[in-house]
Amino acid sequence: MTAQLPLPAPPVGGGCRAAPVLKERGQREVFCGLTGIIWLHRKMQDAFFLVVGSRTCAHLLQSAAGVMIFAEPRFGTAILEETDLAGLADAHKELDRVVAQLLARRPDIRQLFLVGSCPSEVIKIDLHRAAERLTIAHAPRVRVLNYSGSGIETTFTQGEDACLACMVPVLPETQARELLVVGALPDVVEDQMRALLAAMGVGPVRCLPAHRIDEETAIGPNTVFALTQPFLGDTHAALERRGARHLPAPFPFGEEGTTAWLAAIAREFGVSADTFAAVTDAPRARARKAIAQAAAALHGKTVFFFPDSQLEIPLARFLVRECGMTALEVGAPYIHDALVGPDLDLLPAGPVISEGQDVDKQLARARAARPDLTVCGLGLANPLEAEGLSTKWAIELVFTPVHFYEQAGDLAGLFSRPLRRKSLLKLEAAE
Amino acid sequence: MKLTVWTYEGPPHVGAMRVATAMKGLHYVLHAPQGDTYADLLFTMIERRNHRPPVTYTTFQARDLGADTALLFKEACRDAVERFAPQAIIVGASCTAELIQDDPAGLAETMGLSIPVIPLELPSYQRKENYGADETFLQIVRHLSRPQNRTARVTCNILGATALGFRHRDDVEEITGLLSDLGVEVNVVAPLGATPADIARLPAAHFNVLLYPETAEAAARWLEKTHGQPWTKTVPLGVGATRDFIAEVQAITGLAATADEGRLRQPWWSRSVDSTYLTGKRVFLFGDGTHVIAAARIARDEMGFEVAGLGCYNREMARPVRALAKAMGLEALITDDYLEVEAAIAALAPEMILGTQMERHIGKRLGIPCAVISAPVHVQDFPARYSPQMGFEGANVIFDTWIHPLVMGLEEHLLTMFRDDFEFHDEAGASHHGGSAPRRPAADVPRDISGQKMDAPEPAVVAVATADNIVWLGDAERELKKIPFFVRGKARRNTESYAAAKGLSQISIDTLYEAKAHYAR
Ligand code: SF4
Ligand code: SF4
């Protein structure tokens, strides 16, 4: 019998892919897509993100970033004022002026993203036209693109999706057979991933987004791509429109998810099972060990996900299958079956799968379910803690390196820390 | 259009949230897209509140725009009133909803709700957070306060404290105690902790104590006009201002009781010899107008600092801040552009900044110590301990807070004497601040037995050109490095302006010491 590349075993009682989805449409408690700028501008080192919006947009960026982490960040807001609202011809001239001012101050900037907001969309400032005009005006030094991070169209991580999707049409064409890995990863994680693939002989490997515009890749009908984040639905569609082919797989969270993700690529590139084992056996064993240590506090506990980053489904899969938790509800802002289908297949049937939000109703469900751990946004965490529920704020999951083998233990640790803390503190008054 | 990196104030509806979140039994229905819910975290994370702010956002989406966002607003309104059973609601729009012109006020009025509905008109594209709080509180007071007789005993209201305010929680407690010394009872504190029913009782007080003009001056003026209540003009920040405040309250009430100064330590701490090193420290002040005006007096009269520059970010306070600056022989910096503030600080090279969290970061970048005196706030501005800024205990707290970032008196001399010590070198920073003391590896600094560093001889004329094209000669540059870090910036700046004034094109060791003699104080 020839050895096979590993495939995760589907749950005995069936998965969640066919489960009915509770669709909610009410008050949401989620950031808008502008938030993605906070990590994207660190990843793309020659890019500047200019939000065309209001004081609210500027305040959101500042608050979500925690007051001023970076003294002069590569993002800013062109705040619309009363005069801009009066006539649209004006707004374009104003934008040209602000961009010229900005580029003069930052000669290191090679790509500029004009980011639409709710106000710019409601008053219909055509940022696509502006981007074309400004690209010509500032060629060849700076490429100007636009996307929307507005709260009327995007939630939280969808901003990264919109940003990457707007880059796809301008990437050059190639016939080369290459692997494109899509999704902004912390550098340390990206390097680990490249090393694993290189050791299997898979290459060349390109990343979207690249660090700098000069490192950008070309794409074409022989490009195959793997996603590292489950929220990249529009980017997925844009890449398919360019003829590239998606390698569906569970997302690389935890030992099992990472193995399945790598195996999907290995299968595509004809890597032998022996080579695969030789490359992954050691890190797999390390990851299992690290998870076992970090997840001790999670075993047998229940978890409830509020919709936030769209990472909910793959993370629920990880927590249930590798950390021994029971999921009660897994809420996601949106569910793209083409992306998270493989994870839904592996998530054992049982939890409520919900899409969208009606926050007060969902809070009522959470209170009734009394989960051991609630994964939610920053606005809800302390209020729920005050009600005696342990919480993990979801934003940390997008700000911390959590992908692939060497971070699997850290990922489990992010969830177990609130529970460990709760058991450590002896703060109740004496009876 | 204005390019903005960091902002001192949020949009006006965040000001309205600060009022709503401070109160009890009031709910805010805000017509806004989902992303605007970020504002909740300001209260739940920065201020560590254990409840969600009492705000219902309609969270309309693009697909609703063509359909019926007005209906969405009405549903949200009805649900909120049912679910939270408030005594009153305030309704308004965020920047985006303002553009779609649904008129939340008009909509809410047609709904026939059984509780008072207070409409807010907050122009998002013209005004900011402080205005939003001030205007919201005014509207609440206008709609809910009822004419009535004064209380039998002498009472006052304390106005202005909000959620997310800089030390508001503790200031209210401190001033309540002070007023009780003066024989004055507190009728209502508002907005902080007040219910709509409490707001109705405001006119029963004999007068109003206005702690934060930024967030409640409009209401204080309206109460004076409508209900004949005088209000205090002195903000009790600092020793002198607190004593003036006491005199003002005595004049209003006609009561002779005075305050207990038993716990006031600031004056002796400032006079004691250890504080000599504070003399003439050049400080730059920036923040909201009220705190800057008060801090300028404290800095000059109660700490013995020299105020090198000052300004505020809220234009509403531009006039008094300009007047104060003029009286001190300075020009006020009125701006909400953080880059302008940074440039002003870099140019002035003060020895210390008294500012906001923004200036704290500017200070980090420029290597200038900074103490925080004003909003905008950060999680560190909500300490667990009692830590007021106002009244006599506030004066004590301010003394401690302001000297904490400085290198202390004796340490200053030791650093000068032993500046080449590999452990106690000047880049280590103040010794009571852990963390930032990289040990200079002894092996990296070879010495001969006489203690001379055995640097490879450097050519004498390499050096750095300044902005005015004045060149620092190599040995002068090295001499400058021997000056302790906390005065090096000032020495560099003084020497350069001295050289420029003398028309010199090079700075030698002599120039350095001539400049030092010239600026000696
Ligand atoms: S970045 Fe750190 S130091 Fe700076 S304000 Fe935020 S928490 Fe404070
Ligand atoms: S939801 Fe809209 S208005 Fe609010 S911060 Fe996001 S883009 Fe700006």
mmCIF file with all atom_site columns, C-alpha atoms and ligand atoms in Angstrom, chain A residues 30-35 51-61 116-119 149-152 154, chain B residues 13 32-38 94-96 125, ligand 2:
data_model
loop_
_atom_site.group_PDB
_atom_site.id
_atom_site.type_symbol
_atom_site.label_atom_id
_atom_site.label_alt_id
_atom_site.label_comp_id
_atom_site.label_asym_id
_atom_site.label_entity_id
_atom_site.label_seq_id
_atom_site.pdbx_PDB_ins_code
_atom_site.Cartn_x
_atom_site.Cartn_y
_atom_site.Cartn_z
_atom_site.occupancy
_atom_site.B_iso_or_equiv
_atom_site.pdbx_formal_charge
_atom_site.auth_seq_id
_atom_site.auth_comp_id
_atom_site.auth_asym_id
_atom_site.auth_atom_id
_atom_site.pdbx_PDB_model_num
ATOM   1  C  CA  . VAL A 1 30  ? -18.942 44.919 14.542 1.00 0.00 ? 30  VAL A CA  1
ATOM   2  C  CA  . PHE A 1 31  ? -16.236 47.236 13.241 1.00 0.00 ? 31  PHE A CA  1
ATOM   3  C  CA  . CYS A 1 32  ? -16.357 48.408 9.638  1.00 0.00 ? 32  CYS A CA  1
ATOM   4  C  CA  . GLY A 1 33  ? -13.826 47.474 6.966  1.00 0.00 ? 33  GLY A CA  1
ATOM   5  C  CA  . LEU A 1 34  ? -11.629 50.497 7.653  1.00 0.00 ? 34  LEU A CA  1
ATOM   6  C  CA  . THR A 1 35  ? -10.182 48.551 10.580 1.00 0.00 ? 35  THR A CA  1
ATOM   7  C  CA  . VAL A 1 51  ? -9.559  57.246 3.982  1.00 0.00 ? 51  VAL A CA  1
ATOM   8  C  CA  . VAL A 1 52  ? -11.926 59.737 2.405  1.00 0.00 ? 52  VAL A CA  1
ATOM   9  C  CA  . GLY A 1 53  ? -14.401 60.108 5.215  1.00 0.00 ? 53  GLY A CA  1
ATOM   10 C  CA  . SER A 1 54  ? -15.491 61.871 8.356  1.00 0.00 ? 54  SER A CA  1
ATOM   11 C  CA  . ARG A 1 55  ? -14.157 62.579 11.807 1.00 0.00 ? 55  ARG A CA  1
ATOM   12 C  CA  . THR A 1 56  ? -15.872 59.355 12.870 1.00 0.00 ? 56  THR A CA  1
ATOM   13 C  CA  . CYS A 1 57  ? -13.699 57.353 10.484 1.00 0.00 ? 57  CYS A CA  1
ATOM   14 C  CA  . ALA A 1 58  ? -10.531 58.987 11.797 1.00 0.00 ? 58  ALA A CA  1
ATOM   15 C  CA  . HIS A 1 59  ? -11.667 58.342 15.351 1.00 0.00 ? 59  HIS A CA  1
ATOM   16 C  CA  . LEU A 1 60  ? -12.435 54.690 14.608 1.00 0.00 ? 60  LEU A CA  1
ATOM   17 C  CA  . LEU A 1 61  ? -8.937  54.111 13.219 1.00 0.00 ? 61  LEU A CA  1
ATOM   18 C  CA  . GLY A 1 116 ? -14.065 54.850 0.601  1.00 0.00 ? 116 GLY A CA  1
ATOM   19 C  CA  . SER A 1 117 ? -16.205 55.336 3.707  1.00 0.00 ? 117 SER A CA  1
ATOM   20 C  CA  . CYS A 1 118 ? -19.917 55.634 4.397  1.00 0.00 ? 118 CYS A CA  1
ATOM   21 C  CA  . PRO A 1 119 ? -19.985 59.407 3.858  1.00 0.00 ? 119 PRO A CA  1
ATOM   22 C  CA  . GLY A 1 149 ? -13.995 50.010 3.733  1.00 0.00 ? 149 GLY A CA  1
ATOM   23 C  CA  . SER A 1 150 ? -17.323 51.620 4.522  1.00 0.00 ? 150 SER A CA  1
ATOM   24 C  CA  . GLY A 1 151 ? -19.538 50.337 7.274  1.00 0.00 ? 151 GLY A CA  1
ATOM   25 C  CA  . ILE A 1 152 ? -22.562 50.248 5.005  1.00 0.00 ? 152 ILE A CA  1
ATOM   26 C  CA  . THR A 1 154 ? -18.099 45.934 4.786  1.00 0.00 ? 154 THR A CA  1
ATOM   27 C  CA  . HIS B 2 13  ? -22.188 62.029 18.579 1.00 0.00 ? 13  HIS B CA  1
ATOM   28 C  CA  . ALA B 2 32  ? -25.624 55.123 12.264 1.00 0.00 ? 32  ALA B CA  1
ATOM   29 C  CA  . PRO B 2 33  ? -23.890 52.398 10.233 1.00 0.00 ? 33  PRO B CA  1
ATOM   30 C  CA  . GLN B 2 34  ? -22.495 49.308 11.956 1.00 0.00 ? 34  GLN B CA  1
ATOM   31 C  CA  . GLY B 2 35  ? -18.880 50.476 12.057 1.00 0.00 ? 35  GLY B CA  1
ATOM   32 C  CA  . ASP B 2 36  ? -19.855 53.345 14.349 1.00 0.00 ? 36  ASP B CA  1
ATOM   33 C  CA  . THR B 2 37  ? -20.451 50.799 17.124 1.00 0.00 ? 37  THR B CA  1
ATOM   34 C  CA  . TYR B 2 38  ? -16.680 50.949 17.686 1.00 0.00 ? 38  TYR B CA  1
ATOM   35 C  CA  . SER B 2 94  ? -24.081 60.178 13.130 1.00 0.00 ? 94  SER B CA  1
ATOM   36 C  CA  . CYS B 2 95  ? -22.167 61.728 10.225 1.00 0.00 ? 95  CYS B CA  1
ATOM   37 C  CA  . THR B 2 96  ? -23.472 59.242 7.651  1.00 0.00 ? 96  THR B CA  1
ATOM   38 C  CA  . TYR B 2 125 ? -19.107 68.081 9.600  1.00 0.00 ? 125 TYR B CA  1
HETATM 39 S  S1  . SF4 C 3 .   ? -18.970 52.876 9.704  1.00 0.00 ? 2   SF4 C S1  1
HETATM 40 FE FE1 . SF4 C 3 .   ? -18.742 54.315 8.050  1.00 0.00 ? 2   SF4 C FE1 1
HETATM 41 S  S2  . SF4 C 3 .   ? -18.752 56.352 8.982  1.00 0.00 ? 2   SF4 C S2  1
HETATM 42 FE FE2 . SF4 C 3 .   ? -18.407 54.829 10.591 1.00 0.00 ? 2   SF4 C FE2 1
HETATM 43 S  S3  . SF4 C 3 .   ? -16.196 54.716 10.768 1.00 0.00 ? 2   SF4 C S3  1
HETATM 44 FE FE3 . SF4 C 3 .   ? -16.789 53.107 9.348  1.00 0.00 ? 2   SF4 C FE3 1
HETATM 45 S  S4  . SF4 C 3 .   ? -16.666 54.042 7.315  1.00 0.00 ? 2   SF4 C S4  1
HETATM 46 FE FE4 . SF4 C 3 .   ? -16.617 55.710 8.809  1.00 0.00 ? 2   SF4 C FE4 1
#
